Each structure stands twice: as structure tokens, then as C-alpha cells.
Amino acid sequence: MLLEVQGLRIGYDTGRGKLEVVAGVDLKVGREEILGLVGESGSGKTTLALAVLRILPEWGTVLGGRILFDGLDLLRMSEEEMRRIRGRRISMVFQDPYSSLNPTSRIRDHFLELYRAHYGHVDEKEVLEKAGTLLRIVGVPEEKLHDYPHQLSGGQRQRVAIALAIALKPELVILDEPTSSLDVLVEAQLMELFKDLRKRERISMVFITHNLGILSELADRIAVMYAGKIVEVSPTEKLFADPLHPYTRALIDSVPTIGSDELRTISGEPPDLRNPPKGCRFHPRCPFAMDVCRVAEPVMKDVGGREVACHLY
């Protein structure tokens, strides 16, 4: 395995109490694998990703667990050691491409800054040649190197962010809802780009999204997260054909379908993580809840090569 998250717990200080926003997560990502990570807002997906890169906000604290990358425990590394991994071996594409680019710097300057940060003195001409090649790979005209971010469309800015993320040939790229601010045509184009990049660069990806439709076309496996916990991990085809966890079923049922006017929703709201429900955190919203669900927290079980945390199994 390239990435192994073991028993990870992360807390946020809010001023009104501590939230355990990631509550004992175990997760694995294989080499050249695309893992989808899906769940409602506030489930802890982005926090989990930020913890892998060790860029949690100042109010976030790792309370326990391990993050192993290629056998190295990232949480035990010094910041200097982590800087050599961050960007070079693990990189991230954020949700808003505009906020991740410096509006006062041309696109070429972003590439120069990246290479200088990791390699010190660099040959400017050589870096710009590499940058031009990267822009062509992601479908942006090379002449855009000389533009400022505001001169690019939203789709072009996100493609530039992706080019920067793969520039140093990382082994793992984390994509945090990279298409949520883009129209469906650009989104479809980026899906093809991600598939091509996996083949061309042989990289692993963690793709965080609300959009199960995207993952059905892109991911090898999908991990479903609810209220700080992973509740199901399954190969993509099996998850859509036969979802095991009631929350997974509800997510799939809530996806709009062509030819239907019915809009299904998940009843209730995600729990307050300052005082999460006892037992299974999904039981107040679950149509299959039993007495045991209200008192005993389910553990991950192997069900035919898939993993699910539910008392139904």
C-alpha cells in the first residue's frame, strides 16, 4: 500500500467545546489506485486530507493514530522532513482554483516558485519549458504561462492547479472537490484528464467529492464517510450494484436520475459532533435502526471482500 491511515483521530477547538471531526479512521490507498472519498458536508473528508499533508488549521489537533506513506510515519516527521514530501511526493488540488493561485503572479511565476522551493537554484528556461509541456498535458495553451490568474477561465485555472500538483511527479495527488465550481462540460473534460494522468504519470489519487456520479466513472474503490467515521469501503461497481450501509444506499438513492421528477433526500440532519449520538452515529436517520444501534458502536466487518460498519451484518 502507498498510503495507510490507521486509527486517525482529529479534534477541532471551537470555543464552544472540542469537536472530534475525524474519529478513528482507517483507510488505505494502493499504488496507481484512484480512491473516491464521499460524504455530506462536515463528515471530515477535507480534514482527513489536510492531515495527510500536515496542513491542518491552527485549531486542529491530531489526537491519535498514524499516517503511513510508503512505510514512513508522516506524523512523526519534523516539519523540514515533511516539506520534502509535501508537493514533491504528495500534492493536493483544492476546491477553489482561484484561491490557490496568487493573483499578483503570472502563471509562469507559480511554476518557478514551486521548483525553487524544492530544488533551490533552477534554470529558468528549463523550468518554463517543463511548465509549457505540463500546460499542454492538461489542455491549457502554452502562451497562458504569461497571463495572470484572473485572465483565465475557471476551468483553465483548475487545470493550471492540476499542472502544478503533478509538476514534481508526486506518487499521490489528493483532489478536494476539484470540479464543484465548474460547469458539467468542463467537469467531464477534467474526468478524462484524470484518467489520462493516472495512465501517463502512474500516480495514485484520493478524489474527495459529493458527486457519486463522478466516482462511478473514475474511482477504483469508494470510501463512504459519515460524521467523522468511515462506514463502508467497496469496489466501485459493487458499491453501486449492492450498497451495504444504509447511509450509502441513501446517498445513491438521492442522486437525481434522468426521466424522473422525484427528488429523494436523506431525512434528518448530520449530528452535532460536540455531542454525537451513542452507538451508530447514523441511527437517528436510519430506516433500519435497531435497539443495538442506539447503544453499541458498530465495527468494520469484512463482507465478501468489502468493509462495512453496520449491525445489519
Short mmCIF file of C-alpha atoms in Angstrom, two decimals:
data_model
loop_
_atom_site.label_atom_id
_atom_site.label_comp_id
_atom_site.label_asym_id
_atom_site.label_seq_id
_atom_site.Cartn_x
_atom_site.Cartn_y
_atom_site.Cartn_z
CA MET A 1 0.00 0.00 0.00
CA LEU A 2 1.14 3.52 -0.75
CA LEU A 3 -0.91 5.26 1.97
CA GLU A 4 -2.27 3.73 5.18
CA VAL A 5 -4.29 5.75 7.69
CA GLN A 6 -4.62 3.88 10.98
CA GLY A 7 -6.99 4.88 13.78
CA LEU A 8 -6.70 8.59 12.96
CA ARG A 9 -8.45 10.98 15.35
CA ILE A 10 -8.55 14.76 14.83
CA GLY A 11 -10.11 17.37 17.11
CA TYR A 12 -11.08 20.99 16.49
CA ASP A 13 -11.17 23.61 19.26
CA THR A 14 -14.26 25.74 18.62
CA GLY A 15 -14.61 27.92 21.74
CA ARG A 16 -17.83 26.03 22.48
CA GLY A 17 -16.16 22.70 23.02
CA LYS A 18 -13.90 20.31 21.16
CA LEU A 19 -15.21 18.53 18.08
CA GLU A 20 -13.73 15.18 17.17
CA VAL A 21 -14.18 15.66 13.43
CA VAL A 22 -12.24 12.52 12.45
CA ALA A 23 -13.00 9.70 14.87
CA GLY A 24 -10.80 6.66 14.41
CA VAL A 25 -10.47 6.42 10.63
CA ASP A 26 -8.69 3.53 8.90
CA LEU A 27 -8.07 3.91 5.18
CA LYS A 28 -5.73 2.51 2.52
CA VAL A 29 -4.73 3.71 -0.94
CA GLY A 30 -2.86 1.39 -3.29
CA ARG A 31 -0.27 2.33 -5.89
CA GLU A 32 -1.81 3.71 -9.09
CA GLU A 33 -5.25 3.48 -7.48
CA ILE A 34 -7.99 6.11 -7.54
CA LEU A 35 -9.87 6.05 -4.24
CA GLY A 36 -13.09 8.06 -4.00
CA LEU A 37 -13.99 9.63 -0.65
CA VAL A 38 -17.64 10.66 -0.41
CA GLY A 39 -19.96 12.00 2.27
CA GLU A 40 -22.06 15.01 3.26
CA SER A 41 -20.52 18.36 4.18
CA GLY A 42 -18.97 18.23 7.63
CA SER A 43 -18.24 14.50 7.52
CA GLY A 44 -14.49 15.09 7.87
CA LYS A 45 -13.31 14.40 4.31
CA THR A 46 -11.24 17.57 3.84
CA THR A 47 -9.86 17.42 7.39
CA LEU A 48 -8.61 13.90 6.68
CA ALA A 49 -6.89 15.13 3.51
CA LEU A 50 -5.27 18.11 5.27
CA ALA A 51 -3.96 15.79 7.97
CA VAL A 52 -2.18 13.65 5.39
CA LEU A 53 -0.29 16.74 4.21
CA ARG A 54 0.12 18.03 7.79
CA ILE A 55 -1.56 21.34 6.94
CA LEU A 56 -4.41 21.32 9.46
CA PRO A 57 -5.64 24.75 10.56
CA GLU A 58 -4.20 26.02 13.84
CA TRP A 59 -7.33 25.00 15.74
CA GLY A 60 -6.98 21.39 14.57
CA THR A 61 -5.06 18.75 16.53
CA VAL A 62 -4.21 15.14 15.77
CA LEU A 63 -5.42 13.26 18.85
CA GLY A 64 -4.17 9.83 17.86
CA GLY A 65 -3.42 7.37 15.10
CA ARG A 66 -0.82 7.00 12.37
CA ILE A 67 -0.47 8.09 8.74
CA LEU A 68 1.97 5.86 6.86
CA PHE A 69 3.16 6.91 3.43
CA ASP A 70 5.32 4.35 1.68
CA GLY A 71 6.10 3.00 5.15
CA LEU A 72 7.05 6.41 6.60
CA ASP A 73 5.04 7.75 9.56
CA LEU A 74 4.19 11.29 8.47
CA LEU A 75 3.01 12.32 11.94
CA ARG A 76 6.44 11.60 13.45
CA MET A 77 8.39 13.60 10.88
CA SER A 78 9.89 17.02 11.51
CA GLU A 79 8.45 19.92 9.52
CA GLU A 80 11.67 20.05 7.48
CA GLU A 81 11.30 16.37 6.54
CA MET A 82 7.63 16.91 5.74
CA ARG A 83 8.43 19.80 3.39
CA ARG A 84 10.46 17.41 1.26
CA ILE A 85 7.39 15.18 0.87
CA ARG A 86 4.70 17.85 0.59
CA GLY A 87 4.42 18.87 -3.05
CA ARG A 88 7.15 16.53 -4.25
CA ARG A 89 5.72 13.13 -3.26
CA ILE A 90 2.21 14.11 -2.12
CA SER A 91 0.35 17.07 -3.60
CA MET A 92 -3.16 18.49 -3.38
CA VAL A 93 -5.63 20.25 -5.67
CA PHE A 94 -8.10 22.41 -3.74
CA GLN A 95 -11.75 23.13 -4.41
CA ASP A 96 -11.37 26.78 -5.45
CA PRO A 97 -8.68 27.17 -8.13
CA TYR A 98 -8.63 30.96 -7.80
CA SER A 99 -7.78 30.96 -4.08
CA SER A 100 -4.90 28.52 -4.64
CA LEU A 101 -3.22 30.80 -7.20
CA ASN A 102 -1.54 34.12 -6.33
CA PRO A 103 -3.50 36.83 -8.19
CA THR A 104 -0.42 39.09 -8.36
CA SER A 105 1.81 36.48 -10.03
CA ARG A 106 1.78 35.24 -13.60
CA ILE A 107 1.28 31.51 -14.17
CA ARG A 108 4.96 31.13 -15.09
CA ASP A 109 5.95 32.56 -11.71
CA HIS A 110 3.92 29.88 -9.91
CA PHE A 111 5.97 27.16 -11.61
CA LEU A 112 9.25 28.94 -10.94
CA GLU A 113 8.38 29.37 -7.26
CA LEU A 114 7.44 25.69 -6.97
CA TYR A 115 10.70 24.42 -8.45
CA ARG A 116 12.82 26.89 -6.46
CA ALA A 117 11.09 25.90 -3.21
CA HIS A 118 12.11 22.28 -3.71
CA TYR A 119 15.35 22.48 -5.69
CA GLY A 120 16.82 25.89 -4.83
CA HIS A 121 18.52 27.48 -7.83
CA VAL A 122 16.96 26.33 -11.11
CA ASP A 123 17.42 27.07 -14.79
CA GLU A 124 14.52 29.39 -15.60
CA LYS A 125 14.38 28.43 -19.26
CA GLU A 126 14.30 24.72 -18.42
CA VAL A 127 11.53 25.19 -15.84
CA LEU A 128 9.40 27.19 -18.27
CA GLU A 129 9.85 24.51 -20.93
CA LYS A 130 8.62 21.93 -18.43
CA ALA A 131 5.75 24.24 -17.42
CA GLY A 132 4.72 24.66 -21.06
CA THR A 133 4.68 20.88 -21.51
CA LEU A 134 2.59 20.47 -18.36
CA LEU A 135 0.08 23.06 -19.56
CA ARG A 136 -0.27 21.22 -22.86
CA ILE A 137 -0.82 17.95 -20.98
CA VAL A 138 -3.71 19.46 -19.00
CA GLY A 139 -5.18 21.20 -22.03
CA VAL A 140 -4.14 24.83 -21.47
CA PRO A 141 -2.43 26.83 -24.28
CA GLU A 142 1.26 27.32 -23.52
CA GLU A 143 1.02 31.06 -24.03
CA LYS A 144 -1.14 31.25 -20.86
CA LEU A 145 2.12 30.98 -18.91
CA HIS A 146 2.43 34.74 -19.30
CA ASP A 147 -1.10 35.50 -18.07
CA TYR A 148 -2.35 36.30 -14.57
CA PRO A 149 -4.93 34.00 -12.93
CA HIS A 150 -7.78 36.46 -13.49
CA GLN A 151 -7.17 36.26 -17.24
CA LEU A 152 -8.00 32.54 -17.28
CA SER A 153 -11.40 30.87 -17.16
CA GLY A 154 -12.37 28.84 -14.10
CA GLY A 155 -11.69 25.60 -15.95
CA GLN A 156 -8.28 26.83 -17.08
CA ARG A 157 -7.36 27.91 -13.55
CA GLN A 158 -8.24 24.48 -12.21
CA ARG A 159 -6.17 22.84 -14.97
CA VAL A 160 -3.24 25.06 -14.01
CA ALA A 161 -3.65 23.97 -10.38
CA ILE A 162 -3.59 20.35 -11.54
CA ALA A 163 -0.46 21.00 -13.64
CA LEU A 164 1.25 22.48 -10.57
CA ALA A 165 0.17 19.48 -8.49
CA ILE A 166 1.76 16.97 -10.90
CA ALA A 167 4.80 19.08 -11.82
CA LEU A 168 7.20 17.32 -9.45
CA LYS A 169 5.84 13.86 -10.37
CA PRO A 170 4.27 13.01 -7.00
CA GLU A 171 3.19 9.49 -6.16
CA LEU A 172 -0.10 10.64 -4.60
CA VAL A 173 -2.41 13.52 -5.55
CA ILE A 174 -5.33 14.46 -3.29
CA LEU A 175 -8.15 16.21 -5.14
CA ASP A 176 -10.57 18.06 -2.86
CA GLU A 177 -13.78 18.58 -4.85
CA PRO A 178 -11.81 19.92 -7.83
CA THR A 179 -14.84 20.16 -10.13
CA SER A 180 -17.53 21.52 -7.80
CA SER A 181 -17.21 25.13 -9.03
CA LEU A 182 -17.13 24.18 -12.73
CA ASP A 183 -19.86 23.54 -15.28
CA VAL A 184 -20.70 19.99 -16.34
CA LEU A 185 -18.87 20.22 -19.68
CA VAL A 186 -15.58 21.26 -18.05
CA GLU A 187 -16.18 18.67 -15.34
CA ALA A 188 -16.47 15.92 -17.97
CA GLN A 189 -13.27 17.11 -19.64
CA LEU A 190 -11.42 17.02 -16.31
CA MET A 191 -12.64 13.47 -15.66
CA GLU A 192 -10.97 12.37 -18.88
CA LEU A 193 -7.85 14.31 -17.87
CA PHE A 194 -7.65 12.50 -14.50
CA LYS A 195 -7.97 9.10 -16.20
CA ASP A 196 -5.23 10.05 -18.65
CA LEU A 197 -2.95 11.36 -15.89
CA ARG A 198 -3.26 8.12 -13.94
CA LYS A 199 -2.09 6.17 -17.00
CA ARG A 200 0.52 8.71 -18.13
CA GLU A 201 2.06 9.59 -14.76
CA ARG A 202 1.19 6.34 -12.90
CA ILE A 203 0.00 8.28 -9.87
CA SER A 204 -2.43 7.39 -7.10
CA MET A 205 -5.34 9.72 -6.34
CA VAL A 206 -7.72 10.36 -3.49
CA PHE A 207 -10.76 12.06 -5.03
CA ILE A 208 -12.98 13.87 -2.49
CA THR A 209 -16.44 14.80 -3.71
CA HIS A 210 -20.18 14.94 -3.01
CA ASN A 211 -20.82 13.69 -6.53
CA LEU A 212 -21.27 9.92 -6.66
CA GLY A 213 -21.80 10.13 -10.42
CA ILE A 214 -18.21 11.30 -10.89
CA LEU A 215 -16.85 8.45 -8.77
CA SER A 216 -18.86 5.87 -10.71
CA GLU A 217 -16.80 6.79 -13.78
CA LEU A 218 -13.44 7.41 -12.14
CA ALA A 219 -12.77 5.56 -8.88
CA ASP A 220 -11.49 2.02 -8.41
CA ARG A 221 -12.81 1.93 -4.84
CA ILE A 222 -15.05 4.24 -2.82
CA ALA A 223 -14.88 5.02 0.91
CA VAL A 224 -18.07 6.46 2.42
CA MET A 225 -17.62 8.82 5.37
CA TYR A 226 -20.28 9.89 7.87
CA ALA A 227 -19.84 12.11 10.94
CA GLY A 228 -16.09 11.56 11.18
CA LYS A 229 -16.13 7.81 10.53
CA ILE A 230 -15.68 5.54 7.52
CA VAL A 231 -18.85 3.43 7.28
CA GLU A 232 -18.20 1.50 4.05
CA VAL A 233 -15.32 0.77 1.68
CA SER A 234 -16.07 -1.09 -1.52
CA PRO A 235 -15.01 -1.58 -5.15
CA THR A 236 -16.97 0.96 -7.17
CA GLU A 237 -19.07 -1.46 -9.23
CA LYS A 238 -20.12 -3.47 -6.20
CA LEU A 239 -20.97 -0.36 -4.20
CA PHE A 240 -23.41 0.88 -6.84
CA ALA A 241 -24.83 -2.57 -7.60
CA ASP A 242 -25.38 -3.51 -3.96
CA PRO A 243 -24.65 -0.81 -1.34
CA LEU A 244 -24.30 -2.36 2.11
CA HIS A 245 -24.57 0.51 4.57
CA PRO A 246 -27.96 2.28 4.85
CA TYR A 247 -26.20 5.65 4.52
CA THR A 248 -24.55 4.55 1.27
CA ARG A 249 -27.94 3.40 -0.03
CA ALA A 250 -29.47 6.76 0.91
CA LEU A 251 -26.67 8.67 -0.86
CA ILE A 252 -27.14 6.65 -4.05
CA ASP A 253 -30.94 6.99 -3.90
CA SER A 254 -30.62 10.78 -3.55
CA VAL A 255 -28.75 11.13 -6.88
CA PRO A 256 -31.16 12.65 -9.45
CA THR A 257 -31.91 10.40 -12.42
CA ILE A 258 -32.82 11.32 -16.00
CA GLY A 259 -36.51 10.86 -16.71
CA SER A 260 -37.63 11.14 -13.08
CA ASP A 261 -39.13 14.21 -11.42
CA GLU A 262 -38.74 12.71 -7.95
CA LEU A 263 -36.06 14.23 -5.74
CA ARG A 264 -35.20 11.93 -2.85
CA THR A 265 -33.46 13.25 0.25
CA ILE A 266 -31.96 11.79 3.42
CA SER A 267 -34.22 12.54 6.37
CA GLY A 268 -32.86 14.43 9.34
CA GLU A 269 -29.51 16.20 9.64
CA PRO A 270 -25.91 15.16 10.36
CA PRO A 271 -25.23 15.00 14.12
CA ASP A 272 -23.67 17.70 16.27
CA LEU A 273 -20.13 16.38 16.72
CA ARG A 274 -19.83 18.06 20.12
CA ASN A 275 -22.35 15.51 21.33
CA PRO A 276 -22.62 12.71 18.75
CA PRO A 277 -25.29 10.02 19.18
CA LYS A 278 -24.36 6.94 21.18
CA GLY A 279 -23.96 3.75 19.25
CA CYS A 280 -24.08 4.15 15.49
CA ARG A 281 -23.88 7.82 14.56
CA PHE A 282 -26.31 7.28 11.67
CA HIS A 283 -29.05 5.59 13.71
CA PRO A 284 -31.26 8.73 14.22
CA ARG A 285 -31.65 8.95 10.42
CA CYS A 286 -31.59 5.24 9.59
CA PRO A 287 -34.79 3.45 8.49
CA PHE A 288 -33.28 0.11 9.57
CA ALA A 289 -32.17 1.16 13.08
CA MET A 290 -32.45 -1.49 15.80
CA ASP A 291 -32.10 -1.27 19.57
CA VAL A 292 -28.43 -2.34 19.38
CA CYS A 293 -27.72 0.57 17.01
CA ARG A 294 -28.61 3.04 19.77
CA VAL A 295 -26.17 1.64 22.34
CA ALA A 296 -23.29 -0.15 20.58
CA GLU A 297 -20.97 1.40 18.02
CA PRO A 298 -20.58 -0.92 15.01
CA VAL A 299 -17.10 -2.00 13.97
CA MET A 300 -15.82 -2.60 10.46
CA LYS A 301 -16.59 -6.09 9.20
CA ASP A 302 -15.43 -7.92 6.10
CA VAL A 303 -18.44 -8.83 3.95
CA GLY A 304 -17.33 -10.69 0.86
CA GLY A 305 -14.13 -8.68 0.44
CA ARG A 306 -15.89 -5.40 1.24
CA GLU A 307 -15.87 -3.48 4.50
CA VAL A 308 -18.91 -2.10 6.31
CA ALA A 309 -19.61 -0.80 9.84
CA CYS A 310 -23.24 -1.73 10.44
CA HIS A 311 -25.13 -4.03 12.86
CA LEU A 312 -27.12 -5.42 9.92
CA TYR A 313 -24.07 -7.54 9.12
#
